Short mmCIF file of C-alpha atoms in Angstrom, two decimals:
data_model
loop_
_atom_site.label_atom_id
_atom_site.label_comp_id
_atom_site.label_asym_id
_atom_site.label_seq_id
_atom_site.Cartn_x
_atom_site.Cartn_y
_atom_site.Cartn_z
CA MET A 1 -30.34 -19.79 -17.33
CA GLY A 2 -27.01 -20.91 -15.82
CA ASP A 3 -26.97 -24.42 -17.26
CA GLU A 4 -27.65 -22.98 -20.72
CA VAL A 5 -25.40 -19.91 -20.72
CA PHE A 6 -22.48 -20.89 -18.46
CA PRO A 7 -21.08 -23.66 -20.71
CA ILE A 8 -20.81 -21.06 -23.48
CA LEU A 9 -19.22 -18.40 -21.25
CA LYS A 10 -16.84 -21.01 -19.85
CA TYR A 11 -14.93 -20.86 -23.13
CA SER A 12 -13.09 -17.73 -21.92
CA TYR A 13 -12.13 -19.51 -18.70
CA ASP A 14 -10.93 -22.62 -20.54
CA ASN A 15 -8.69 -20.50 -22.75
CA LEU A 16 -6.82 -18.83 -19.90
CA PRO A 17 -3.07 -19.56 -20.16
CA ASN A 18 -2.76 -21.93 -17.19
CA GLY A 19 -4.37 -23.42 -14.11
CA MET A 20 -2.85 -20.84 -11.78
CA ILE A 21 -4.57 -17.97 -13.59
CA GLN A 22 -7.79 -19.99 -13.65
CA SER A 23 -7.56 -20.38 -9.86
CA CYS A 24 -6.98 -16.64 -9.47
CA PHE A 25 -10.11 -15.98 -11.55
CA LEU A 26 -12.27 -18.34 -9.50
CA TYR A 27 -10.99 -16.73 -6.31
CA CYS A 28 -12.43 -13.36 -7.35
CA SER A 29 -15.94 -14.81 -6.95
CA LEU A 30 -15.39 -14.81 -3.18
CA TYR A 31 -15.83 -11.04 -3.16
CA PRO A 32 -19.39 -9.62 -2.91
CA GLU A 33 -21.47 -8.65 -5.92
CA ASP A 34 -20.59 -5.31 -7.50
CA TYR A 35 -17.69 -4.99 -5.03
CA ASN A 36 -14.69 -2.78 -5.75
CA ILE A 37 -11.83 -5.21 -5.22
CA ASP A 38 -8.59 -3.54 -4.16
CA LYS A 39 -5.91 -4.86 -6.50
CA GLU A 40 -3.18 -4.96 -3.85
CA LYS A 41 -5.35 -6.84 -1.35
CA LEU A 42 -6.43 -9.27 -4.06
CA ILE A 43 -2.80 -10.00 -4.88
CA GLU A 44 -2.06 -10.50 -1.17
CA HIS A 45 -4.83 -13.10 -1.03
CA TRP A 46 -3.45 -14.84 -4.10
CA ILE A 47 -0.06 -14.98 -2.37
CA GLY A 48 -1.68 -16.28 0.81
CA GLU A 49 -3.47 -19.01 -1.12
CA GLY A 50 -0.20 -20.05 -2.74
CA PHE A 51 -1.28 -19.17 -6.29
CA ILE A 52 1.73 -16.82 -6.51
CA ARG A 53 4.70 -18.59 -4.94
CA GLU A 54 7.86 -18.06 -6.98
CA PHE A 55 9.07 -14.56 -6.09
CA GLU A 56 12.17 -12.99 -4.57
CA ASP A 57 10.46 -9.96 -3.04
CA MET A 58 7.04 -8.35 -2.78
CA ASN A 59 7.53 -6.21 -5.85
CA GLU A 60 8.15 -9.25 -8.02
CA ALA A 61 5.02 -10.87 -6.55
CA ARG A 62 3.10 -7.65 -7.18
CA TYR A 63 4.22 -7.52 -10.80
CA GLN A 64 3.07 -11.11 -11.27
CA GLY A 65 -0.28 -10.25 -9.69
CA HIS A 66 -0.83 -7.24 -11.92
CA ASP A 67 0.05 -9.33 -14.97
CA ILE A 68 -2.63 -11.84 -13.95
CA ILE A 69 -5.17 -9.04 -13.46
CA GLY A 70 -4.28 -7.73 -16.92
CA THR A 71 -4.78 -11.18 -18.43
CA LEU A 72 -8.21 -11.53 -16.78
CA LYS A 73 -9.26 -8.07 -17.96
CA LEU A 74 -8.10 -8.85 -21.47
CA ALA A 75 -10.29 -11.97 -21.39
CA CYS A 76 -13.24 -9.79 -20.19
CA LEU A 77 -13.41 -11.79 -16.95
CA LEU A 78 -12.57 -8.74 -14.83
CA GLU A 79 -13.33 -5.06 -15.42
CA SER A 80 -12.09 -1.78 -13.99
CA GLY A 81 -13.51 -0.68 -10.65
CA ASP A 82 -14.72 2.79 -9.71
CA ASN A 83 -11.07 3.73 -9.24
CA GLU A 84 -9.63 2.19 -12.37
CA ASP A 85 -6.04 2.56 -11.13
CA SER A 86 -6.43 0.62 -7.90
CA GLN A 87 -9.63 -1.44 -8.17
CA VAL A 88 -11.26 -4.12 -10.28
CA LYS A 89 -14.77 -5.53 -10.39
CA MET A 90 -16.37 -8.77 -11.49
CA HIS A 91 -19.61 -8.52 -13.44
CA ASP A 92 -22.49 -10.28 -11.69
CA VAL A 93 -22.93 -12.80 -14.52
CA ILE A 94 -19.19 -13.55 -14.61
CA ARG A 95 -19.19 -13.94 -10.82
CA ASP A 96 -22.04 -16.44 -11.05
CA LEU A 97 -20.07 -18.24 -13.76
CA ALA A 98 -16.99 -18.41 -11.53
CA LEU A 99 -19.02 -19.80 -8.62
CA TRP A 100 -20.59 -22.35 -10.96
CA ILE A 101 -17.17 -23.49 -12.21
CA ALA A 102 -15.72 -23.53 -8.68
CA CYS A 103 -18.58 -25.78 -7.61
CA LYS A 104 -17.65 -28.35 -10.28
CA CYS A 105 -20.04 -26.89 -12.86
CA GLY A 106 -22.94 -27.17 -10.45
CA ARG A 107 -22.22 -30.72 -9.27
CA LYS A 108 -20.89 -29.62 -5.84
CA LYS A 109 -22.97 -26.55 -5.12
CA ASP A 110 -21.51 -25.71 -1.71
CA LYS A 111 -17.78 -25.87 -2.46
CA PHE A 112 -17.63 -22.04 -2.36
CA LEU A 113 -20.00 -20.41 0.16
CA VAL A 114 -20.53 -16.64 -0.09
CA HIS A 115 -23.79 -15.91 1.73
CA GLU A 116 -23.86 -17.19 5.33
CA LEU A 117 -22.26 -19.75 7.60
CA PRO A 118 -23.70 -23.27 7.31
CA ARG A 119 -25.85 -24.52 10.19
CA VAL A 120 -25.27 -28.21 9.46
CA LYS A 121 -22.18 -30.28 8.74
CA LYS A 122 -20.86 -29.59 5.25
CA LEU A 123 -18.01 -31.80 4.11
CA GLU A 124 -17.76 -30.29 0.63
CA ILE A 125 -17.17 -26.66 1.68
CA GLU A 126 -13.62 -25.53 0.95
CA ARG A 127 -13.93 -21.74 0.98
CA ILE A 128 -16.25 -19.40 2.87
CA SER A 129 -16.36 -15.67 2.22
CA LEU A 130 -18.39 -13.32 4.40
CA ILE A 131 -16.66 -10.13 3.31
CA HIS A 132 -18.55 -6.93 4.11
CA LYS A 133 -21.65 -8.63 5.58
CA ASP A 134 -22.24 -6.38 8.63
CA ILE A 135 -21.54 -9.29 10.99
CA THR A 136 -21.44 -8.26 14.66
CA SER A 137 -20.49 -11.55 16.33
CA LEU A 138 -19.59 -15.16 15.54
CA ILE A 139 -21.09 -17.67 17.95
CA GLU A 140 -22.02 -21.01 16.39
CA ALA A 141 -19.14 -23.18 15.21
CA PRO A 142 -19.63 -24.22 11.57
CA MET A 143 -18.84 -27.89 10.97
CA CYS A 144 -16.56 -27.65 7.95
CA PRO A 145 -13.65 -30.07 8.44
CA ASN A 146 -12.41 -29.55 4.87
CA LEU A 147 -12.52 -25.76 5.00
CA VAL A 148 -9.35 -24.22 3.58
CA THR A 149 -10.19 -20.50 3.39
CA LEU A 150 -12.25 -18.25 5.68
CA LEU A 151 -12.58 -14.58 4.74
CA LEU A 152 -14.23 -12.41 7.39
CA ASN A 153 -12.54 -9.13 6.53
CA ASP A 154 -14.27 -5.76 6.13
CA ASN A 155 -16.83 -6.40 8.86
CA GLN A 156 -16.29 -3.27 10.93
CA LYS A 157 -19.01 -4.20 13.43
CA LEU A 158 -17.52 -7.61 14.23
CA GLU A 159 -16.29 -7.33 17.84
CA SER A 160 -16.31 -10.84 19.25
CA ILE A 161 -15.64 -14.42 18.22
CA SER A 162 -16.92 -17.01 20.66
CA TYR A 163 -14.57 -19.67 21.99
CA GLY A 164 -15.10 -22.86 20.02
CA PHE A 165 -15.87 -21.12 16.73
CA PHE A 166 -12.79 -22.58 15.01
CA LYS A 167 -12.89 -26.07 16.53
CA PHE A 168 -14.19 -27.84 13.40
CA MET A 169 -11.81 -26.05 11.01
CA THR A 170 -8.69 -28.11 11.58
CA GLY A 171 -7.62 -27.89 7.91
CA LEU A 172 -7.85 -24.09 7.67
CA ARG A 173 -4.95 -22.56 5.74
CA VAL A 174 -6.13 -18.98 5.08
CA LEU A 175 -7.80 -16.74 7.70
CA ASP A 176 -8.50 -13.05 7.13
CA LEU A 177 -9.89 -11.02 10.04
CA SER A 178 -8.64 -7.64 8.83
CA GLN A 179 -10.79 -4.50 9.05
CA THR A 180 -12.81 -5.90 11.95
CA SER A 181 -13.23 -4.59 15.50
CA ILE A 182 -12.12 -7.67 17.40
CA LYS A 183 -10.33 -6.65 20.60
CA GLU A 184 -8.81 -9.95 21.69
CA PHE A 185 -6.65 -12.39 19.79
CA PRO A 186 -8.82 -15.54 19.39
CA MET A 187 -6.68 -18.10 21.22
CA GLU A 188 -8.10 -20.99 19.21
CA ILE A 189 -6.18 -19.72 16.22
CA VAL A 190 -2.95 -21.15 17.65
CA GLU A 191 -4.46 -24.64 17.32
CA LEU A 192 -4.97 -24.21 13.56
CA VAL A 193 -1.64 -25.88 12.86
CA LYS A 194 -2.11 -25.94 9.07
CA LEU A 195 -2.60 -22.17 8.90
CA GLN A 196 -0.39 -20.51 6.28
CA TYR A 197 -1.94 -17.03 6.01
CA LEU A 198 -3.14 -14.92 8.95
CA ASN A 199 -4.27 -11.33 8.49
CA LEU A 200 -5.11 -9.34 11.62
CA SER A 201 -4.40 -5.89 10.18
CA SER A 202 -6.61 -2.94 11.12
CA THR A 203 -8.07 -4.71 14.16
CA LEU A 204 -8.20 -3.66 17.82
CA ILE A 205 -6.22 -6.58 19.26
CA LYS A 206 -3.90 -5.65 22.15
CA THR A 207 -1.57 -8.64 22.51
CA ILE A 208 -0.02 -11.49 20.55
CA PRO A 209 0.29 -14.70 22.60
CA GLY A 210 3.51 -16.68 22.90
CA GLU A 211 1.59 -19.72 21.68
CA LEU A 212 1.67 -18.22 18.19
CA GLU A 213 4.86 -20.21 17.69
CA LYS A 214 2.68 -23.33 17.32
CA LEU A 215 1.79 -22.15 13.81
CA VAL A 216 4.84 -23.80 12.28
CA LYS A 217 3.39 -23.68 8.74
CA LEU A 218 2.59 -19.96 8.84
CA GLU A 219 4.03 -18.15 5.82
CA TYR A 220 2.18 -14.82 5.87
CA LEU A 221 1.51 -12.72 8.99
CA ASN A 222 -0.02 -9.25 8.68
CA LEU A 223 -0.24 -7.06 11.81
CA ASN A 224 -0.12 -3.62 10.21
CA HIS A 225 -2.37 -0.78 11.42
CA THR A 226 -2.93 -2.53 14.77
CA TYR A 227 -2.60 0.65 16.80
CA ARG A 228 -3.73 -0.91 20.09
CA LEU A 229 -1.24 -3.74 19.91
CA THR A 230 1.13 -2.84 22.74
CA SER A 231 3.66 -5.64 22.38
CA ILE A 232 4.87 -7.90 19.58
CA PRO A 233 7.32 -10.52 20.89
CA LEU A 234 10.10 -10.81 18.32
CA LYS A 235 11.35 -13.94 20.03
CA VAL A 236 8.06 -15.69 19.25
CA ILE A 237 7.90 -14.45 15.67
CA SER A 238 11.49 -15.54 15.05
CA ARG A 239 10.40 -19.13 15.81
CA LEU A 240 8.01 -19.32 12.87
CA PRO A 241 10.22 -21.42 10.58
CA ARG A 242 8.32 -20.92 7.29
CA LEU A 243 7.46 -17.24 7.59
CA GLN A 244 7.96 -15.42 4.27
CA VAL A 245 5.89 -12.23 4.70
CA LEU A 246 5.83 -10.23 7.95
CA ASN A 247 4.05 -6.87 8.19
CA LEU A 248 4.55 -4.89 11.40
CA TYR A 249 4.30 -1.34 10.07
CA ASN A 250 1.98 1.44 11.21
CA ASN A 251 1.39 0.03 14.66
CA ARG A 252 2.89 0.54 18.10
CA PHE A 253 5.67 -1.96 17.53
CA GLY A 254 8.80 -0.68 19.26
CA ASP A 255 6.91 1.25 21.96
CA SER A 256 7.38 -1.47 24.55
CA GLU A 257 10.56 -2.79 26.13
CA GLU A 258 9.11 -6.24 25.51
CA ASP A 259 9.51 -5.62 21.78
CA TRP A 260 13.18 -4.65 21.90
CA GLY A 261 14.36 -5.35 25.43
CA ASP A 262 17.59 -3.47 26.14
CA ASP A 263 18.15 -2.40 22.56
CA SER A 264 20.31 0.67 22.87
CA ASP A 265 22.36 -0.51 19.89
CA GLY A 266 19.45 -1.93 17.87
CA SER A 267 20.84 -5.46 18.05
CA ASN A 268 17.53 -7.12 18.91
CA LEU A 269 16.39 -6.45 15.36
CA GLU A 270 18.71 -9.29 14.40
CA LYS A 271 16.22 -11.76 15.88
CA LEU A 272 14.31 -11.34 12.64
CA GLU A 273 17.36 -12.55 10.73
CA CYS A 274 16.59 -16.02 12.11
CA LEU A 275 13.68 -16.16 9.67
CA LYS A 276 15.49 -18.04 6.93
CA HIS A 277 12.66 -17.82 4.39
CA LEU A 278 11.69 -14.18 4.98
CA LYS A 279 11.12 -12.35 1.69
CA VAL A 280 8.93 -9.40 2.67
CA LEU A 281 9.17 -7.18 5.76
CA GLY A 282 7.06 -4.20 6.75
CA ILE A 283 8.29 -2.50 9.91
CA THR A 284 8.15 0.64 12.07
CA ILE A 285 11.50 1.92 13.38
CA ARG A 286 11.64 4.36 16.31
CA THR A 287 15.35 4.81 17.16
CA VAL A 288 18.35 5.88 15.11
CA ALA A 289 20.35 2.87 16.32
CA THR A 290 17.71 0.43 15.14
CA LEU A 291 17.35 2.29 11.84
CA GLN A 292 21.10 2.06 11.27
CA ARG A 293 20.99 -1.67 12.10
CA LEU A 294 18.21 -2.19 9.59
CA CYS A 295 20.03 -0.24 6.87
CA ASN A 296 23.24 -2.19 7.53
CA SER A 297 21.55 -5.61 7.49
CA ARG A 298 21.70 -6.90 3.93
CA LYS A 299 19.13 -9.61 4.62
CA LEU A 300 16.53 -7.40 6.31
CA SER A 301 17.15 -4.44 3.99
CA ARG A 302 16.63 -6.65 0.99
CA CYS A 303 13.31 -7.86 2.47
CA THR A 304 12.00 -4.45 3.53
CA ASN A 305 8.92 -3.51 1.51
CA ASN A 306 7.21 -0.99 3.80
CA LEU A 307 9.19 1.19 6.20
CA VAL A 308 7.86 3.67 8.75
CA ILE A 309 10.54 5.87 10.33
CA MET A 310 8.87 7.33 13.41
CA GLU A 311 10.24 9.72 16.03
CA CYS A 312 13.92 8.64 15.84
CA GLN A 313 15.21 11.33 18.19
CA GLY A 314 18.51 12.73 16.95
CA LEU A 315 17.93 11.88 13.28
CA THR A 316 18.75 15.16 11.53
CA SER A 317 19.38 13.91 7.99
CA PHE A 318 18.49 10.91 5.87
CA SER A 319 19.38 9.75 2.38
CA LEU A 320 17.20 7.71 0.05
CA SER A 321 20.25 6.88 -2.05
CA PRO A 322 23.79 5.73 -1.23
CA PRO A 323 26.91 7.86 -1.39
CA PRO A 324 28.64 7.91 -4.78
CA PRO A 325 30.82 4.93 -5.65
CA PRO A 326 34.46 5.08 -4.58
CA PRO A 327 37.19 5.97 -7.11
CA SER A 328 37.63 3.32 -9.78
CA SER A 329 40.70 1.76 -8.21
CA SER A 330 39.33 1.73 -4.70
CA SER A 331 37.14 -1.07 -3.46
CA SER A 332 36.52 0.37 -0.03
CA SER A 333 33.72 2.80 0.68
CA SER A 334 33.73 5.38 3.39
CA SER A 335 31.22 4.96 6.12
CA SER A 336 28.58 7.60 6.65
CA SER A 337 26.70 8.55 9.78
CA THR A 338 23.64 9.32 7.65
CA PRO A 339 21.45 6.21 7.24
CA THR A 340 20.72 5.33 3.61
CA LEU A 341 18.47 2.93 1.73
CA GLU A 342 21.38 1.52 -0.26
CA ASN A 343 20.28 -2.10 0.14
CA MET A 344 16.50 -1.56 0.13
CA LYS A 345 15.91 -2.16 -3.55
CA GLY A 346 12.55 -3.78 -2.82
CA LEU A 347 11.21 -0.85 -0.79
CA ASN A 348 7.76 0.17 -2.02
CA GLU A 349 6.40 2.51 0.67
CA LEU A 350 8.38 4.88 2.90
CA TYR A 351 6.86 6.99 5.69
CA PHE A 352 8.51 9.61 7.90
CA ASP A 353 6.30 10.42 10.90
CA TYR A 354 6.91 12.61 13.97
CA CYS A 355 10.65 12.96 13.28
CA PHE A 356 10.96 16.34 14.98
CA ASP A 357 14.75 16.57 14.54
CA LEU A 358 14.84 15.77 10.81
CA GLU A 359 16.10 18.79 8.86
CA GLU A 360 17.35 17.39 5.56
CA LEU A 361 16.25 14.62 3.20
CA THR A 362 18.53 13.74 0.30
CA VAL A 363 17.63 11.88 -2.87
CA SER A 364 20.62 12.95 -4.94
CA TRP A 365 24.23 11.89 -5.60
CA ILE A 366 23.13 9.58 -8.39
CA VAL A 367 23.51 10.78 -11.97
CA ALA A 368 24.76 7.91 -14.10
CA TRP A 369 25.79 5.28 -11.59
CA GLU A 370 23.61 2.43 -12.79
CA GLY A 371 26.14 -0.32 -13.40
CA GLU A 372 26.11 -3.84 -12.03
CA ASN A 373 26.32 -2.55 -8.45
CA GLY A 374 24.41 0.66 -9.09
CA PHE A 375 21.38 1.75 -7.14
CA SER A 376 17.81 1.62 -8.33
CA SER A 377 14.61 1.49 -6.34
CA SER A 378 11.04 0.37 -6.67
CA LEU A 379 9.89 3.06 -4.22
CA GLY A 380 6.31 3.86 -5.16
CA LYS A 381 4.98 5.87 -2.20
CA LEU A 382 6.61 8.55 -0.06
CA SER A 383 4.90 10.19 2.92
CA LEU A 384 6.39 13.08 4.92
CA SER A 385 4.23 13.76 7.96
CA LEU A 386 4.71 15.94 11.04
CA LEU A 387 8.28 16.95 10.30
CA PRO A 388 8.26 20.53 11.66
CA ASN A 389 11.99 21.17 11.12
CA LEU A 390 12.39 19.65 7.65
CA LYS A 391 13.82 22.53 5.64
CA VAL A 392 15.56 20.90 2.70
CA VAL A 393 14.75 18.08 0.30
CA ARG A 394 17.62 17.63 -2.14
CA ALA A 395 17.12 15.79 -5.41
CA MET A 396 18.84 15.49 -8.78
CA SER A 397 17.39 14.72 -12.17
CA HIS A 398 17.37 11.12 -13.40
CA CYS A 399 17.80 9.75 -9.89
CA PRO A 400 17.04 5.99 -10.09
CA CYS A 401 15.78 6.18 -6.53
CA LEU A 402 12.73 8.07 -7.79
CA GLN A 403 12.07 6.40 -11.12
CA ASN A 404 8.99 4.51 -9.87
CA LEU A 405 7.70 7.03 -7.31
CA SER A 406 4.02 7.64 -8.09
CA PHE A 407 2.50 8.83 -4.78
CA VAL A 408 3.72 11.69 -2.58
CA ASP A 409 1.92 12.89 0.56
CA ILE A 410 3.31 15.86 2.50
CA ASN A 411 1.57 17.18 5.60
CA ASN A 412 2.51 19.24 8.64
CA CYS A 413 5.94 20.15 7.28
CA ASP A 414 5.90 23.82 8.25
CA ALA A 415 9.56 24.63 7.53
CA LEU A 416 9.38 23.72 3.84
CA LYS A 417 9.09 26.70 1.48
CA ASP A 418 8.67 24.92 -1.84
CA LEU A 419 8.58 21.45 -3.39
CA THR A 420 10.66 22.10 -6.49
CA TRP A 421 12.35 18.74 -6.07
CA LEU A 422 9.12 17.18 -7.35
CA LEU A 423 10.24 18.20 -10.84
CA VAL A 424 12.55 15.18 -11.02
CA ILE A 425 9.76 12.70 -10.32
CA ARG A 426 8.71 11.70 -13.82
CA SER A 427 6.26 9.01 -12.68
CA LEU A 428 4.27 11.05 -10.11
CA GLU A 429 0.54 10.27 -10.30
CA THR A 430 -0.83 11.50 -6.95
CA LEU A 431 0.31 14.57 -5.01
CA ILE A 432 -1.24 15.51 -1.67
CA VAL A 433 0.06 18.55 0.23
CA SER A 434 -1.70 19.74 3.37
CA ASN A 435 -1.40 21.63 6.66
CA SER A 436 2.04 23.05 5.94
CA GLU A 437 2.15 26.71 6.91
CA GLY A 438 5.47 27.60 5.28
CA ILE A 439 4.90 26.37 1.73
CA GLU A 440 4.70 29.32 -0.67
CA GLU A 441 5.24 27.56 -4.00
CA ILE A 442 4.95 24.03 -5.28
CA ILE A 443 7.54 24.61 -8.05
CA CYS A 444 9.82 27.56 -7.34
CA GLY A 445 9.29 30.60 -9.54
CA GLY A 446 13.01 30.77 -10.28
CA VAL A 447 12.88 27.58 -12.33
CA ALA A 448 13.06 28.24 -16.06
CA LYS A 449 10.10 27.40 -18.26
CA VAL A 450 9.89 23.69 -18.91
CA GLU A 451 11.31 22.54 -22.20
CA GLU A 452 9.14 20.58 -24.58
CA GLU A 453 11.03 17.29 -24.20
CA PHE A 454 10.20 17.16 -20.50
CA ILE A 455 6.58 17.69 -19.51
CA THR A 456 6.23 18.57 -15.83
CA PHE A 457 3.67 16.42 -14.03
CA SER A 458 3.04 14.48 -17.24
CA ARG A 459 1.56 11.50 -15.38
CA LEU A 460 -0.12 13.41 -12.55
CA LYS A 461 -3.73 12.30 -12.12
CA THR A 462 -4.66 13.74 -8.72
CA MET A 463 -3.50 16.93 -6.99
CA GLU A 464 -4.76 17.78 -3.49
CA LEU A 465 -3.82 21.10 -1.85
CA ASN A 466 -5.33 21.74 1.56
CA ALA A 467 -4.71 24.23 4.38
CA LEU A 468 -1.67 25.95 2.85
CA PRO A 469 -2.17 29.55 4.04
CA LYS A 470 0.95 30.97 2.30
CA LEU A 471 0.71 29.08 -0.99
CA LYS A 472 0.82 31.60 -3.84
CA SER A 473 1.79 29.49 -6.83
CA ILE A 474 1.71 25.93 -8.14
CA TYR A 475 3.82 26.85 -11.18
CA ARG A 476 4.31 30.18 -12.92
CA HIS A 477 3.50 28.84 -16.41
CA ALA A 478 0.52 26.91 -17.74
CA LEU A 479 1.11 23.16 -17.85
CA PRO A 480 -0.47 20.63 -20.23
CA PHE A 481 -1.34 18.13 -17.45
CA PRO A 482 -2.01 15.37 -20.03
CA SER A 483 -3.16 12.89 -17.36
CA LEU A 484 -4.88 15.12 -14.77
CA LYS A 485 -8.28 13.93 -13.56
CA VAL A 486 -8.82 15.62 -10.19
CA MET A 487 -7.63 18.88 -8.65
CA ASN A 488 -8.80 19.66 -5.12
CA VAL A 489 -7.97 23.00 -3.50
CA SER A 490 -9.10 24.11 -0.05
CA GLN A 491 -8.03 26.77 2.44
CA CYS A 492 -5.37 28.22 0.15
CA PRO A 493 -6.45 31.90 0.26
CA GLU A 494 -3.27 33.27 -1.40
CA LEU A 495 -3.47 30.96 -4.41
CA LYS A 496 -4.80 33.35 -7.05
CA LYS A 497 -3.76 31.55 -10.24
CA LEU A 498 -3.84 28.00 -11.54
CA PRO A 499 -1.28 26.73 -14.10
CA LEU A 500 -4.02 26.05 -16.64
CA ASP A 501 -4.82 27.20 -20.14
CA SER A 502 -7.21 25.99 -22.81
CA ASN A 503 -4.86 23.11 -23.68
CA SER A 504 -4.52 21.79 -20.12
CA ALA A 505 -5.97 18.42 -19.10
CA LYS A 506 -7.77 17.95 -22.38
CA ASN A 507 -10.06 14.90 -22.39
CA THR A 508 -8.88 13.77 -18.93
CA LEU A 509 -10.22 16.22 -16.32
CA LYS A 510 -13.17 15.05 -14.23
CA ARG A 511 -13.41 17.66 -11.50
CA ILE A 512 -11.92 20.67 -9.75
CA THR A 513 -13.02 20.98 -6.13
CA GLY A 514 -12.78 24.24 -4.20
CA GLU A 515 -14.70 26.86 -2.27
CA GLN A 516 -16.90 29.14 -4.33
CA CYS A 517 -15.30 32.31 -2.93
CA TRP A 518 -11.83 31.06 -3.88
CA TRP A 519 -12.93 30.26 -7.43
CA ASN A 520 -14.52 33.69 -7.87
CA LYS A 521 -11.24 35.43 -6.93
CA LEU A 522 -9.02 33.42 -9.27
CA GLU A 523 -7.11 35.46 -11.86
CA TRP A 524 -6.90 34.29 -15.47
CA GLU A 525 -4.69 35.60 -18.28
CA ASP A 526 -7.59 34.89 -20.60
CA GLU A 527 -11.08 35.03 -19.11
CA SER A 528 -12.29 32.48 -21.64
CA VAL A 529 -10.10 29.83 -19.96
CA LYS A 530 -12.16 30.22 -16.80
CA TYR A 531 -15.26 29.13 -18.67
CA VAL A 532 -13.45 26.13 -20.15
CA PHE A 533 -12.98 24.74 -16.63
CA LEU A 534 -16.19 26.03 -15.04
CA PRO A 535 -18.19 22.84 -15.90
CA TYR A 536 -15.68 20.78 -13.90
CA LEU A 537 -15.96 22.87 -10.73
CA LYS A 538 -17.53 21.08 -7.76
CA ARG A 539 -18.46 23.82 -5.36
CA GLY A 540 -18.27 23.43 -1.62
CA THR A 541 -15.69 22.82 1.02
CA PHE A 542 -12.95 20.29 0.59
CA SER A 543 -13.83 16.88 2.01
CA GLY A 544 -10.42 15.23 1.95
CA PHE A 545 -8.81 12.56 -0.19
#
């Protein structure tokens, strides 16, 4: 079948705009059949492979990646995944086509290997993918001297890699061990001197060896979500001369004195400024001094893509936007003791965790200051977690800082009473609010009815409300919710009304999840509206997002 059909199907491949997009298409065949490919991880792999190279920051690279995905979908070479917003799939026939093309139209059948490791020497193999194969250990060393890419990610049962496994892979450039259960850093990796991409995220490794500095060609290092990693030597990382992407967020970085040394003033962070080619930084900050250093460093601020602000004892207030510009004739700006994200225009994800002293978060000051030196942000995700004293979130309409914010997660913020500031987020798509005992309203009842030109939550697709014992109201008026797909409500006993009428979520709603007893007690202005939404109710307890 292949030899007859593939030459015809290859027409779509041949008509792709350029060789880079063709390479990106072929790369998708390395994922398993019928696999939901995470768009962001796919783009990261494309960056690691060098398909996407010309970018100033991660957001520019991400935009390029999404453009490529759009081109491939338009050519019917990729399709939407189960979650159409974040995933894509490759049809089985198209995947077979891609493998056929990658293997020189069948002339070099083992150039891409996607089933198992070879047991004999294979000179022609360039890429091996064993993603999601339930591998438990790697013992025999495959003899693949021309191997460029090895993808072993998403093998949760993989705990050990025998010494010698990598000895015949001297040309390896891309190695992905993420989402595995390996506990020790495989020391042989430091001998892979051509390695450019190394992903150890979401593993159980405990240490990073000093010998890592041997990887002088390394451009991409991902150590995020490595919660057992007790020490990350900045001195070693700062000696990686070609490093462009460094992810250290959501791990224990900063816990150990070995990470910072005597860093009472945060000055050791400047070791990262030695990385001349650094474009993307993800980092966890645990002290106010280090946070202030990061905010004041133009180089590191400009590179920061993911920021976790954790603990930071003494941090009582924080601003997502800079103070207003000085008077027109003045070129000097007054200093502020409140850290701001003034220089972090590439920031995509911001997390506040365990900041017990934080009382106020400000995203205001900006109304029309969008000139040459004005502030705008690509912030897409904001998470506020375990902030027991956070009482106030200040925001103003049309704040550029929030123009791209699409995901908000708020949990364990017991001092908050309402989330009315969400009104100014025009691009919000996902809202998750949970385990916050003080929240009584999502949008305060004192806010006037929304005018027609501004539709509240116009882009909202998912709303999750869980364990909010005092929540009485989402909004006092019915809302059109033109994009809403999912509403999940659990353990909100005081929530007696939903902001829905017969015109809400028309043609978009897929489900409402909630306990049966809660649904039965809901009050409706018009009982007929209840029966409009009854078919979408998924009874049972809330299972989480």
